[in-house]
Coordinates of C-alpha atoms in Angstrom, one line a residue:
Chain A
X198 CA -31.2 -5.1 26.7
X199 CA -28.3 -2.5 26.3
X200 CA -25.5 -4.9 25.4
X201 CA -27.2 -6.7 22.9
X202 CA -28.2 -3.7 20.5
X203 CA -24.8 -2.7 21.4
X204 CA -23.5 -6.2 19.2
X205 CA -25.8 -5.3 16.7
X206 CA -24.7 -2.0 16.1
X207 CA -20.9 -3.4 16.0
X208 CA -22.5 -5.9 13.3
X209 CA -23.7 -3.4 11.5
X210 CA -21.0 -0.7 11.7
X211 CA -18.2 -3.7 10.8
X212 CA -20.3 -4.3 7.5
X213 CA -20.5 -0.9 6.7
X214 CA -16.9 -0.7 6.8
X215 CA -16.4 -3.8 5.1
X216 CA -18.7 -1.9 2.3
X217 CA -16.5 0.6 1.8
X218 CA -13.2 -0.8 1.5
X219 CA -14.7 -2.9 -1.1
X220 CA -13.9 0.2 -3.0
X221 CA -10.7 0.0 -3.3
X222 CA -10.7 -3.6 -4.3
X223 CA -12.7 -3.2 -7.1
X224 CA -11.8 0.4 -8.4
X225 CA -7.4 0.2 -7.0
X226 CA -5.2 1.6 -9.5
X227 CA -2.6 -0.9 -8.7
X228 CA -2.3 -4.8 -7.6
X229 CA -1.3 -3.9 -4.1
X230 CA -3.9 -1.4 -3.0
X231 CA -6.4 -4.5 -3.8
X232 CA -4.5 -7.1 -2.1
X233 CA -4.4 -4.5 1.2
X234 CA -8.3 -3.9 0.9
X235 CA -8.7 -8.0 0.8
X236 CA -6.5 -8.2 3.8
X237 CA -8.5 -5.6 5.8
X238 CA -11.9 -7.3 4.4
X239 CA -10.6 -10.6 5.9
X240 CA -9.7 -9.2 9.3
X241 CA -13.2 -7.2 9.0
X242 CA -15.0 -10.6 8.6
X243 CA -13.0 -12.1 11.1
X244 CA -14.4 -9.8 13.7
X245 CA -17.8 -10.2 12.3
X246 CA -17.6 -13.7 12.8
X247 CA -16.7 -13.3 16.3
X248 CA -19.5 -10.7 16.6
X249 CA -22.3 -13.3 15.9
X250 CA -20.8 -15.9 17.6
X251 CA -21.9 -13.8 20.3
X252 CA -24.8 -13.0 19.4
X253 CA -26.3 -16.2 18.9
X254 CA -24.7 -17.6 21.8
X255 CA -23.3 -20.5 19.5
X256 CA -19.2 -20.5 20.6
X257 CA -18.6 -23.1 18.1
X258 CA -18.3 -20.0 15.6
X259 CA -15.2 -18.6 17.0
X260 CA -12.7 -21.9 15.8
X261 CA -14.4 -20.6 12.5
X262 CA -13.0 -17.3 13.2
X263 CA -9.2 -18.6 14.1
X264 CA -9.0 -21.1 11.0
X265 CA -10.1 -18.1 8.5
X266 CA -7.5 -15.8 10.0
X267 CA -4.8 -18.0 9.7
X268 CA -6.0 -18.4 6.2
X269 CA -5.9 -14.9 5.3
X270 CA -1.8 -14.9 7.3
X271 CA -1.0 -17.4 4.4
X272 CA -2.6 -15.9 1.6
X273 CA -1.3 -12.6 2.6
X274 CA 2.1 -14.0 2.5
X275 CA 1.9 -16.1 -0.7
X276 CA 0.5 -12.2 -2.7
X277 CA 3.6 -10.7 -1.9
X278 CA 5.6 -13.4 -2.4
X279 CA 3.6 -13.4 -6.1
X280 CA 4.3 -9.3 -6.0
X281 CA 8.0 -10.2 -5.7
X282 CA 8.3 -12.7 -8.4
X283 CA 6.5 -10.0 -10.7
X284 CA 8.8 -7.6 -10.5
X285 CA 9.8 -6.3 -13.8
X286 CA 7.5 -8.1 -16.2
X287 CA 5.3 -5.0 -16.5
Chain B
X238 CA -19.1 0.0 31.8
X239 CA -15.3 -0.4 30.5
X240 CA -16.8 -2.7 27.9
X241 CA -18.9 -0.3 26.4
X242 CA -16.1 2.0 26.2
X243 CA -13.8 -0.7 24.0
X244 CA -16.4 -1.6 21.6
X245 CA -17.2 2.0 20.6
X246 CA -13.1 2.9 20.7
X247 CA -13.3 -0.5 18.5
X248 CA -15.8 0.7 16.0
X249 CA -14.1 4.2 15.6
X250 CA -10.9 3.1 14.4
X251 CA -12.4 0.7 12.5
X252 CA -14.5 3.8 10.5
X253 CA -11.4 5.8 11.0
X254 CA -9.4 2.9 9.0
X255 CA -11.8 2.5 6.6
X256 CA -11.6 6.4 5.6
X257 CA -8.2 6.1 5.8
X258 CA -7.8 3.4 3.2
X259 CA -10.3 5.0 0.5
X260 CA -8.9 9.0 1.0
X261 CA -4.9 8.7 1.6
X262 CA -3.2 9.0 -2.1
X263 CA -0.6 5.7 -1.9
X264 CA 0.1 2.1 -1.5
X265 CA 2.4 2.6 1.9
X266 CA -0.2 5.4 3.6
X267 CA -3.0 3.1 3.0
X268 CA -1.4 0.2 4.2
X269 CA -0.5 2.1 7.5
X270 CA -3.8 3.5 8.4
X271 CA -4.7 -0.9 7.3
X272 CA -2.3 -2.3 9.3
X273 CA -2.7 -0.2 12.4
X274 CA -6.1 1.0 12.5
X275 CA -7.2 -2.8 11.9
X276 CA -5.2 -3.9 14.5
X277 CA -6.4 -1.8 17.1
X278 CA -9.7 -2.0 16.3
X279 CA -10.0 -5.8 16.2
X280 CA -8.4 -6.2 19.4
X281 CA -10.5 -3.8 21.0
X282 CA -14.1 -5.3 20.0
X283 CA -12.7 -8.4 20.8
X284 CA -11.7 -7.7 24.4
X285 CA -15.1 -6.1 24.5
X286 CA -16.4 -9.1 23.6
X287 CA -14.8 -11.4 26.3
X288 CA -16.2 -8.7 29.1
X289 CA -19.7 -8.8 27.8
X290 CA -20.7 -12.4 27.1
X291 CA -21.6 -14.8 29.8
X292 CA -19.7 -18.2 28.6
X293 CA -17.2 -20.4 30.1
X294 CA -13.9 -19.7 30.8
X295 CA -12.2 -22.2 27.9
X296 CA -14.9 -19.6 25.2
X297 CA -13.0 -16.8 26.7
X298 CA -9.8 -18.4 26.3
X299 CA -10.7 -19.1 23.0
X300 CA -11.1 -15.7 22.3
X301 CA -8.0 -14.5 23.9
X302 CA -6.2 -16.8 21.6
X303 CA -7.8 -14.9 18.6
X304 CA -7.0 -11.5 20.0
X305 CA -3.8 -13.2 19.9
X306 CA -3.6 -13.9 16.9
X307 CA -4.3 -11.1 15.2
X308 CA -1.8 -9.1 17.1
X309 CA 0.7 -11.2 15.5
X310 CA -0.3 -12.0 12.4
X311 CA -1.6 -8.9 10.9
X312 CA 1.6 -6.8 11.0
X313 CA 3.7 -9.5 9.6
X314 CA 1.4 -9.7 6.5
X315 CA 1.3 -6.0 6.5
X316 CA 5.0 -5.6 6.6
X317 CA 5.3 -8.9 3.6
X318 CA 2.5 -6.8 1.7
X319 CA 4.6 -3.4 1.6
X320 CA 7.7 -5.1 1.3
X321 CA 6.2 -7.0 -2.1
X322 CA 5.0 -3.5 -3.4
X323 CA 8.0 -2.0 -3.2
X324 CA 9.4 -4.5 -5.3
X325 CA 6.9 -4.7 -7.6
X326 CA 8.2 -1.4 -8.7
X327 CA 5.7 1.2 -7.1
X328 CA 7.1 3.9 -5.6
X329 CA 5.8 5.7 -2.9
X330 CA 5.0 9.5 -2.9
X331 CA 7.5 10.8 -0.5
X332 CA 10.4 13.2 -0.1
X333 CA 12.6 10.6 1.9
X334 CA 12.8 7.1 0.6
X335 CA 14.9 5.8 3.4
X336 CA 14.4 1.8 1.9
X337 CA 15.9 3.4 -1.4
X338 CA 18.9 4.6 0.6
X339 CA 19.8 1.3 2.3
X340 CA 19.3 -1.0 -0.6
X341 CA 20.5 0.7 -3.5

């Protein structure tokens, strides 16, 4: 079937992706270039979640998917909020 | 056919972003090709998504809700994470600092 290797190619190509930006978190030079690679990984994830939710036809998956990116919106917010209240100590 | 053409738009920007964020030389430039390029590309497999799978319609609405979602949420974080850089004291690579120049 045509649209399912189609979702497994998405799958595959999203953790690809996901592999490379992995990059940057471990290797950035400064705080924020890691905290905008762990914000792209979690939207990545997202997605993949959805993905497979798909896949294996169990819809359950996607609340998953909704909780963990409204996760990611608070943590997101709470780093820069951390970036701001380090400003100036090194 | 239309869904085909959203997942592969999808899973370019998504590569496109991803190159984007390991080659551009600064916080701000790799938190644009980020912000957008993730954007985009989510909401594209997503929709993609909704016009492939054979569920009922509260799944789909489920997964409008997400698309949703993300369009709102990910640029606010973006814009809290650049905002939070900038004050952290790096400075981005660029002639024209126009932030510099409004809050001196």
């Amino acid at each position: 079937m045509a649209q399912e290797s189609l979702l497994v190619s998405a799958f595959y190509v999203l953790i690809f992706t996901a592999l490379l930006v992995t990059y940057r978190v471990l290797r950035g030079p400064t705080l924020p270039d890691r905290i905008v690679g762990l914000n792209t990984i979690t939207t990545k994830v997202v997605v993949i979640i959805a993905v497979v939710s798909v896949i294996r036809r169990e819809y359950y998956l996607i609340d998953l998917a909704i909780v963990l990116l409204m996760v990611n919106s608070v943590g997101g917010l709470i780093l820069a909020k951390y970036m701001e209240r380090r400003a100036g100590h090194d | 056919m239309i869904e085909v053409f959203l997942m592969l738009f999808g899973e370019a920007v998504m590569v496109f972003g991803a190159l984007g964020i390991l080659r551009f030389p600064d916080v701000y430039t790799r938190l644009h090709a980020a912000s957008k390029c993730d954007t985009g590309g989510a909401m594209g497999i997503i929709l993609a998504l909704i016009l492939i799978m054979d569920a009922p319609a509260v799944v789909r609405a489920k997964f409008l809700v997400l698309a949703f979602l993300i369009a709102m949420i990910n640029p606010m974080v973006s814009h809290a994470i650049a905002r939070g850089a900038y004050k952290y004291g790096v400075k981005p690579k660029v002639v024209v600092d126009m932030y510099a120049w409004d809050n001196p």
